[in-house]
Short mmCIF file of C-alpha atoms in Angstrom, two decimals:
data_model
loop_
_atom_site.label_atom_id
_atom_site.label_comp_id
_atom_site.label_asym_id
_atom_site.label_seq_id
_atom_site.Cartn_x
_atom_site.Cartn_y
_atom_site.Cartn_z
CA MET A 10 28.06 -52.75 -28.40
CA LYS A 11 26.44 -51.35 -24.82
CA THR A 12 27.32 -47.76 -23.96
CA PRO A 13 27.46 -46.88 -20.59
CA ARG A 14 25.75 -44.19 -18.30
CA TRP A 15 27.46 -41.37 -16.23
CA ILE A 16 26.66 -38.30 -14.19
CA SER A 17 28.75 -35.05 -14.99
CA TRP A 18 29.88 -33.60 -10.82
CA SER A 19 31.91 -30.46 -13.71
CA VAL A 20 31.14 -27.20 -12.54
CA ASP A 21 29.72 -26.59 -15.54
CA ASN A 22 26.39 -29.76 -15.43
CA PRO A 23 26.72 -31.05 -12.44
CA GLY A 24 24.61 -34.45 -11.30
CA ARG A 25 23.67 -33.84 -15.43
CA ARG A 26 23.65 -38.10 -16.70
CA TYR A 27 24.99 -38.84 -19.79
CA TYR A 28 26.29 -41.36 -22.63
CA ARG A 29 29.99 -41.93 -23.63
CA CYS A 30 31.59 -43.96 -25.81
CA PRO A 31 33.04 -47.03 -23.55
CA ARG A 32 35.99 -47.25 -25.36
CA ALA A 33 36.28 -43.12 -23.82
CA LEU A 34 39.66 -41.59 -23.91
CA THR A 35 41.63 -44.81 -25.83
CA ALA A 36 42.60 -44.89 -28.96
CA GLN A 37 39.15 -46.83 -30.23
CA ASP A 38 36.65 -43.85 -29.04
CA CYS A 39 34.07 -43.51 -31.95
CA ASN A 40 33.52 -39.61 -29.99
CA PHE A 41 30.03 -40.86 -28.94
CA PHE A 42 28.65 -38.79 -26.58
CA GLU A 43 24.45 -37.33 -25.34
CA TRP A 44 23.55 -36.07 -22.71
CA VAL A 45 20.44 -38.08 -21.51
CA ASP A 46 18.96 -34.88 -19.23
CA PRO A 47 18.35 -31.29 -19.90
CA PRO A 48 20.00 -27.87 -19.00
CA ILE A 49 19.06 -27.37 -15.14
CA SER A 50 18.81 -23.56 -13.68
CA LYS A 51 21.17 -21.55 -12.09
CA TRP A 52 20.22 -22.67 -8.57
CA TYR A 53 20.44 -26.52 -9.07
CA LYS A 54 23.72 -26.03 -10.30
CA GLU A 55 24.19 -23.93 -6.33
CA LEU A 56 22.88 -26.81 -5.17
CA LEU A 57 24.23 -29.48 -6.62
CA LEU A 58 28.00 -28.18 -6.09
CA ASP A 59 26.88 -26.72 -2.73
CA LEU A 60 26.03 -30.05 -1.85
CA LYS A 61 28.86 -32.00 -3.19
CA SER A 62 31.33 -29.97 -0.76
CA VAL A 63 29.40 -31.39 1.55
CA VAL A 64 30.13 -34.78 0.73
CA GLU A 65 33.39 -34.48 -0.09
CA LYS A 66 34.21 -32.24 4.06
CA LEU A 67 32.45 -35.30 5.07
CA LYS A 68 33.83 -38.02 3.24
CA LYS A 69 37.72 -35.94 4.51
CA ASN A 70 36.91 -35.81 8.25
CA ARG A 71 35.14 -39.53 8.15
CA GLY A 72 36.49 -41.02 11.86
CA HIS A 73 36.89 -37.04 12.95
CA ALA A 74 34.83 -35.90 14.98
CA VAL A 75 32.91 -33.07 12.66
CA VAL A 76 32.17 -30.53 13.86
CA ASP A 77 30.16 -28.18 12.76
CA GLU A 78 32.55 -24.65 12.96
CA GLY A 79 29.52 -21.52 12.12
CA ARG A 80 27.30 -23.69 14.45
CA GLU A 81 28.37 -22.95 17.83
CA GLN A 82 28.71 -19.54 15.79
CA HIS A 83 25.45 -19.70 15.33
CA PHE A 84 23.70 -20.29 18.71
CA GLU A 85 26.13 -18.03 20.19
CA GLU A 86 24.06 -15.49 17.96
CA LEU A 87 20.69 -16.72 19.39
CA GLN A 88 22.13 -16.59 22.69
CA GLN A 89 22.21 -12.63 22.31
CA VAL A 90 19.99 -12.29 20.09
CA ASN A 91 17.61 -13.66 23.47
CA GLN A 92 18.92 -11.80 25.82
CA SER A 93 18.58 -8.55 23.96
CA LEU A 94 14.55 -9.63 23.08
CA PRO A 95 13.80 -8.90 26.67
CA ARG A 96 14.85 -5.43 26.98
CA GLN A 97 14.39 -4.83 23.84
CA LEU A 98 10.49 -5.52 24.65
CA VAL A 99 10.96 -2.89 27.56
CA ILE A 100 11.86 -0.47 25.45
CA MET A 101 9.04 -0.97 22.16
CA ASP A 102 6.43 -0.91 25.24
CA ALA A 103 7.14 2.32 26.63
CA GLN A 104 7.64 3.49 22.82
CA MET A 105 4.08 2.86 22.86
CA GLY A 106 3.29 3.87 26.07
CA VAL A 107 4.35 7.32 24.90
CA LYS A 108 3.03 7.26 21.43
CA ASP A 109 -0.42 5.66 23.11
CA THR A 110 -0.62 9.57 24.45
CA GLU A 111 -0.12 10.98 21.87
CA MET A 112 -2.76 9.53 20.54
CA VAL A 113 -5.04 10.39 23.55
CA LYS A 114 -3.58 13.37 23.68
CA LYS A 115 -5.52 14.27 19.57
CA ASP A 116 -8.71 12.15 20.37
CA GLU A 117 -8.76 15.29 22.64
CA LEU A 118 -7.75 17.83 20.49
CA LEU A 119 -10.48 16.42 17.67
CA LEU A 120 -13.09 16.00 19.90
CA ASN A 121 -12.48 19.23 21.26
CA LYS A 122 -11.92 20.68 17.53
CA ASP A 123 -15.23 19.01 16.85
CA GLU A 124 -18.27 20.42 19.89
CA GLU A 125 -16.02 24.00 18.57
CA LEU A 126 -17.26 22.84 14.46
CA GLN A 127 -20.52 21.57 16.20
CA LYS A 128 -22.04 25.47 18.13
CA LYS A 129 -19.95 26.76 15.05
CA VAL A 130 -22.76 25.13 12.64
CA GLN A 131 -25.27 25.99 15.06
CA GLU A 132 -24.33 29.37 15.72
CA LEU A 133 -24.46 29.61 11.86
CA GLN A 134 -28.16 28.48 10.95
CA ALA A 135 -29.74 30.02 13.78
CA LYS A 136 -28.42 33.36 11.66
CA GLN A 137 -29.24 31.37 9.01
CA LYS A 138 -32.86 31.56 9.31
CA GLU A 139 -32.47 35.00 10.79
CA LEU A 140 -31.45 35.72 7.03
CA GLU A 141 -34.91 34.61 6.31
CA GLU A 142 -37.19 35.78 8.64
CA LEU A 143 -36.27 38.98 7.45
CA LYS A 144 -36.40 37.97 3.80
CA LEU A 145 -39.72 37.07 4.16
CA LYS A 146 -40.49 40.56 6.04
CA MET A 147 -39.08 41.95 3.36
CA GLN A 148 -41.36 40.28 0.86
CA GLY A 149 -44.43 41.29 2.74
CA ARG A 150 -42.87 44.74 3.18
CA THR A 151 -42.17 44.53 -0.55
CA LYS A 152 -46.13 43.23 -1.59
CA GLY A 153 -47.59 46.04 0.76
CA CYS A 154 -45.43 48.50 -0.74
CA SER A 155 -46.11 47.75 -4.86
CA ASN A 156 -49.77 47.09 -3.77
CA PHE A 157 -49.88 51.07 -2.62
CA CYS A 158 -47.82 51.82 -6.05
CA GLY A 159 -50.03 50.32 -7.85
CA PHE A 160 -53.42 51.56 -6.24
CA ILE A 161 -51.39 55.29 -6.60
CA CYS A 162 -50.18 55.14 -9.90
CA VAL A 163 -54.06 53.42 -10.89
CA PHE A 164 -55.46 56.96 -8.69
CA VAL A 165 -52.67 59.14 -11.27
CA VAL A 166 -53.47 57.77 -13.88
CA GLY A 167 -57.71 58.31 -13.68
CA ILE A 168 -56.48 61.77 -13.19
CA VAL A 169 -54.88 62.47 -15.70
CA PHE A 170 -57.68 60.90 -17.99
CA ALA A 171 -60.78 62.72 -15.99
CA MET A 172 -58.35 66.37 -16.33
CA PHE A 173 -57.86 65.46 -19.80
CA PHE A 174 -61.15 64.22 -20.54
CA ASN A 175 -62.77 67.30 -18.96
CA GLY A 176 -60.46 69.48 -20.47
CA ILE A 177 -61.13 68.44 -24.37
CA GLY A 178 -65.15 68.72 -23.82
CA LYS A 179 -64.59 72.34 -22.32
CA GLN A 180 -63.12 73.12 -25.97
CA ASP A 181 -65.24 72.27 -27.14
CA VAL A 182 -68.28 74.79 -25.68
#
């Protein structure tokens, strides 16, 4: 026997095809049942149920002028948005002008601070040169002093040796 293919429009399986015994819901029902399509996603279910309800509504209103109640409300909302856009743009332009002025002031402040920092860097570099010059002068004085001190030490040692050797030679005589 040939089994018919059906389409389910239940809430759980909208649009899902299946095979069912042709004698279903009778005393001769053999209880044959098999799904043709795999289970569908929740999103797809909601979409099909929404479309089904729209189709039923259109069928119900067939012959009557179909007016989408939400369409007029949506149109009015769009008009209000369109009317408010120029005001919002003026406000945003004013805000941007204030922000631009603030940014210019901040840029000027940063430039001034940068100039001050550059001056301080130059001052520090000049002081560093002065310190290097002083260091060189001190090293020159230290070298002269160390040479002089070395000369004095050699002279004193020489005198001590001379006295020591003169004193030893006089004791023998």
